[in-house]
Amino acid sequence: MDTSAGGRHELPRRAVLKAGAVTAGAIGAAALMSGPAMAQGPGTDAVQSQWRWCNRCQCLFYGGGTTTAWCIVGGGHDYGGSGNYIVTHTSGPGQAGWRWCNRCYCLWYGGSTSDGRCHNGGVHNRNTSGDYRVSYGTPPSGEQPGWRWCNRCYCLAYSGNGTGSCPAGGGHNFSGSGTYYLPYG
Ligand SMILES: [Zn+2]
Ligand SMILES: [Zn+2]
Ligand SMILES: [Zn+2]
């Protein structure tokens, strides 16, 4: 059980379990942030902007690099119309265990033993990511509700436009997800 969550949003045990079984011992963040993939990755800042919503697959991905990676719909993710979302890294409020995939650039839940399904084929890669946090419950003012964890691809996706397109085929399945929210600028 992860006990590092805290700050202004104390997380009930019930909700933590909703994204899967959390493994003991969070993986250290900064030490893992190396390798060529990070040239286009989100880096190690504790508070990171440039995360974007893809208007095709509905997933949240890091859009601050030189490419938009790979979307299951084809080509790169398309963040036309997206806000500039902010995701916290290493510390801060929210549920730990989220990861950036260096293949599809999405934020996905890596706190269980499954690596989900990647937009770029196969499963997500967790090896060059730090430990991200995503809050859930009742959002404070200025933060956007409607984000959900997909129990098939493990991505964080926006649920307000239907189910989008899932790397596991068809639409995302948000059954069992907590009610996540994100700050944006
Ligand atoms: Zn996409
Ligand atoms: Zn991926
Ligand atoms: Zn999915």
Coordinates of C-alpha atoms and ligand atoms in Angstrom, one line a residue:
M1 CA 0.0 0.0 0.0
D2 CA 1.3 3.4 -0.9
T3 CA 1.5 5.7 2.1
S4 CA 3.2 8.6 0.4
A5 CA 0.1 10.3 -0.7
G6 CA -1.0 13.3 1.3
G7 CA -1.0 17.0 1.2
R8 CA -4.2 18.7 0.6
H9 CA -6.0 15.6 -0.7
E10 CA -5.8 12.8 1.7
L11 CA -6.5 9.6 -0.2
P12 CA -8.9 7.0 1.1
R13 CA -7.7 3.5 0.8
R14 CA -10.8 2.5 -1.2
A15 CA -9.9 4.9 -4.0
V16 CA -6.3 4.0 -4.2
L17 CA -7.2 0.4 -5.0
K18 CA -9.3 1.5 -7.9
A19 CA -6.4 1.8 -10.2
G20 CA -5.0 -1.6 -9.4
A21 CA -2.9 -3.2 -6.7
V22 CA -0.2 -0.8 -5.7
T23 CA 3.2 -2.4 -5.4
A24 CA 5.2 -1.8 -2.3
G25 CA 8.1 0.6 -2.6
A26 CA 7.7 3.4 -5.1
I27 CA 10.4 3.5 -7.8
G28 CA 12.8 6.4 -7.4
A29 CA 12.3 9.1 -9.9
A30 CA 15.3 11.2 -10.7
A31 CA 17.7 8.3 -11.0
L32 CA 15.7 6.8 -13.7
M33 CA 15.3 9.9 -15.8
S34 CA 18.1 9.3 -18.2
G35 CA 18.7 7.9 -21.7
P36 CA 18.1 9.4 -25.1
A37 CA 14.4 9.1 -24.8
M38 CA 14.4 11.8 -22.2
A39 CA 15.5 14.4 -24.8
Q40 CA 11.9 14.5 -25.8
G41 CA 10.5 13.6 -22.4
P42 CA 9.0 15.6 -19.7
G43 CA 12.2 15.8 -17.6
T44 CA 12.4 15.9 -13.8
D45 CA 10.7 19.0 -12.7
A46 CA 8.4 18.5 -9.8
V47 CA 5.6 20.4 -11.4
Q48 CA 5.4 19.9 -15.2
S49 CA 3.3 21.7 -17.8
Q50 CA 2.9 20.8 -21.5
W51 CA 0.8 17.7 -20.8
R52 CA -2.0 17.6 -23.4
W53 CA -5.3 15.9 -24.1
C54 CA -5.4 14.1 -27.5
N55 CA -8.7 14.9 -29.3
R56 CA -8.7 11.5 -31.0
C57 CA -7.8 8.8 -28.4
Q58 CA -8.8 11.1 -25.4
C59 CA -5.6 10.2 -23.5
L60 CA -3.3 12.6 -21.6
F61 CA 0.2 12.7 -23.1
Y62 CA 3.3 14.8 -22.8
G63 CA 3.3 17.3 -25.6
G64 CA 6.4 19.3 -24.8
G65 CA 8.8 17.3 -26.9
T66 CA 9.6 17.6 -30.6
T67 CA 7.1 14.9 -31.6
T68 CA 3.7 13.9 -30.5
A69 CA 4.7 10.2 -30.4
W70 CA 2.1 7.7 -31.5
C71 CA -1.7 7.6 -31.3
I72 CA -3.7 4.4 -31.7
V73 CA -5.9 6.2 -34.2
G74 CA -2.8 6.7 -36.4
G75 CA 0.1 9.1 -36.6
G76 CA 0.9 11.3 -33.6
H77 CA -1.5 12.4 -30.9
D78 CA -3.4 15.6 -31.8
Y79 CA -3.7 18.2 -29.1
G80 CA -5.7 20.7 -31.0
G81 CA -8.1 22.3 -28.6
S82 CA -6.3 21.0 -25.5
G83 CA -5.5 23.0 -22.4
N84 CA -2.0 23.0 -21.0
Y85 CA -2.3 20.4 -18.2
I86 CA 0.0 20.3 -15.2
V87 CA 1.2 17.0 -13.7
T88 CA 3.2 16.7 -10.5
H89 CA 6.2 14.5 -10.3
T90 CA 8.0 12.8 -7.4
S91 CA 6.1 14.5 -4.7
G92 CA 2.9 16.4 -4.1
P93 CA -0.7 15.5 -3.7
G94 CA -2.4 12.6 -5.4
Q95 CA -2.0 9.0 -6.2
A96 CA 1.5 7.8 -6.9
G97 CA 2.4 5.2 -9.4
W98 CA 1.6 6.9 -12.6
R99 CA 4.2 6.7 -15.4
W100 CA 5.2 8.4 -18.6
C101 CA 5.6 5.9 -21.5
N102 CA 8.6 6.8 -23.7
R103 CA 6.9 5.1 -26.7
C104 CA 3.4 6.6 -26.8
Y105 CA 4.1 9.5 -24.4
C106 CA 0.9 8.9 -22.5
L107 CA 0.5 9.0 -18.7
W108 CA -0.5 5.5 -17.5
Y109 CA -0.9 3.8 -14.2
G110 CA 2.2 1.6 -13.4
G111 CA 1.4 0.9 -9.8
S112 CA 0.5 -2.7 -10.5
T113 CA 2.4 -5.4 -12.3
S114 CA 0.6 -4.9 -15.6
D115 CA 2.1 -2.6 -18.2
G116 CA -1.2 -2.1 -19.9
R117 CA -1.4 -1.7 -23.7
C118 CA 0.6 0.9 -25.6
H119 CA -0.5 3.0 -28.6
N120 CA 2.8 2.0 -30.2
G121 CA 2.1 -1.7 -30.0
G122 CA 2.8 -4.1 -27.1
V123 CA 2.8 -2.7 -23.6
H124 CA 3.9 0.7 -22.2
N125 CA 7.5 1.2 -21.2
R126 CA 8.0 2.2 -17.6
N127 CA 11.7 2.3 -17.5
T128 CA 12.6 5.9 -18.2
S129 CA 9.8 7.5 -16.2
G130 CA 9.7 9.0 -12.7
D131 CA 6.8 8.6 -10.4
Y132 CA 3.9 10.9 -11.3
R133 CA 0.9 11.8 -9.1
V134 CA -2.7 12.3 -10.1
S135 CA -5.4 13.5 -7.7
Y136 CA -8.9 12.3 -7.5
G137 CA -12.1 12.9 -5.6
T138 CA -13.7 16.4 -5.6
P139 CA -11.6 18.8 -7.6
P140 CA -10.7 22.2 -6.2
S141 CA -11.7 25.2 -8.3
G142 CA -9.6 25.6 -11.5
E143 CA -9.0 21.9 -11.9
Q144 CA -10.8 19.8 -14.5
P145 CA -12.8 16.7 -13.5
G146 CA -13.7 13.9 -15.9
W147 CA -10.4 12.1 -16.2
R148 CA -10.5 8.3 -15.8
W149 CA -8.1 5.4 -15.7
C150 CA -8.8 2.8 -18.5
N151 CA -8.7 -0.7 -17.2
R152 CA -7.5 -2.1 -20.5
C153 CA -4.7 0.2 -21.7
Y154 CA -4.0 1.8 -18.2
C155 CA -3.9 5.3 -19.7
L156 CA -5.4 8.3 -18.1
A157 CA -8.1 9.5 -20.5
Y158 CA -10.8 12.1 -20.6
S159 CA -14.3 10.6 -20.2
G160 CA -16.4 13.6 -21.2
N161 CA -16.4 12.8 -24.9
G162 CA -17.4 9.2 -24.9
T163 CA -14.8 6.4 -24.7
G164 CA -12.3 7.5 -27.3
S165 CA -9.9 5.0 -28.9
C166 CA -8.1 2.4 -26.8
P167 CA -4.8 0.7 -27.7
A168 CA -6.5 -2.5 -26.6
G169 CA -9.2 -2.1 -29.3
G170 CA -12.5 -0.2 -29.4
G171 CA -13.1 2.4 -26.8
H172 CA -11.5 2.8 -23.3
N173 CA -13.2 1.1 -20.4
F174 CA -13.4 3.3 -17.3
S175 CA -15.1 0.8 -15.1
G176 CA -13.5 0.7 -11.7
S177 CA -11.7 4.0 -12.1
G178 CA -11.6 6.7 -9.5
T179 CA -12.7 10.2 -10.5
Y180 CA -9.4 11.9 -11.4
Y181 CA -8.9 15.6 -12.0
L182 CA -6.1 17.7 -13.4
P183 CA -5.0 21.3 -13.0
Y184 CA -4.4 23.3 -16.2
G185 CA -3.1 26.6 -17.2
Ligands
ZN1 ZN -4.0 10.1 -29.3
ZN2 ZN 2.8 3.6 -24.3
ZN3 ZN -7.8 2.3 -23.0

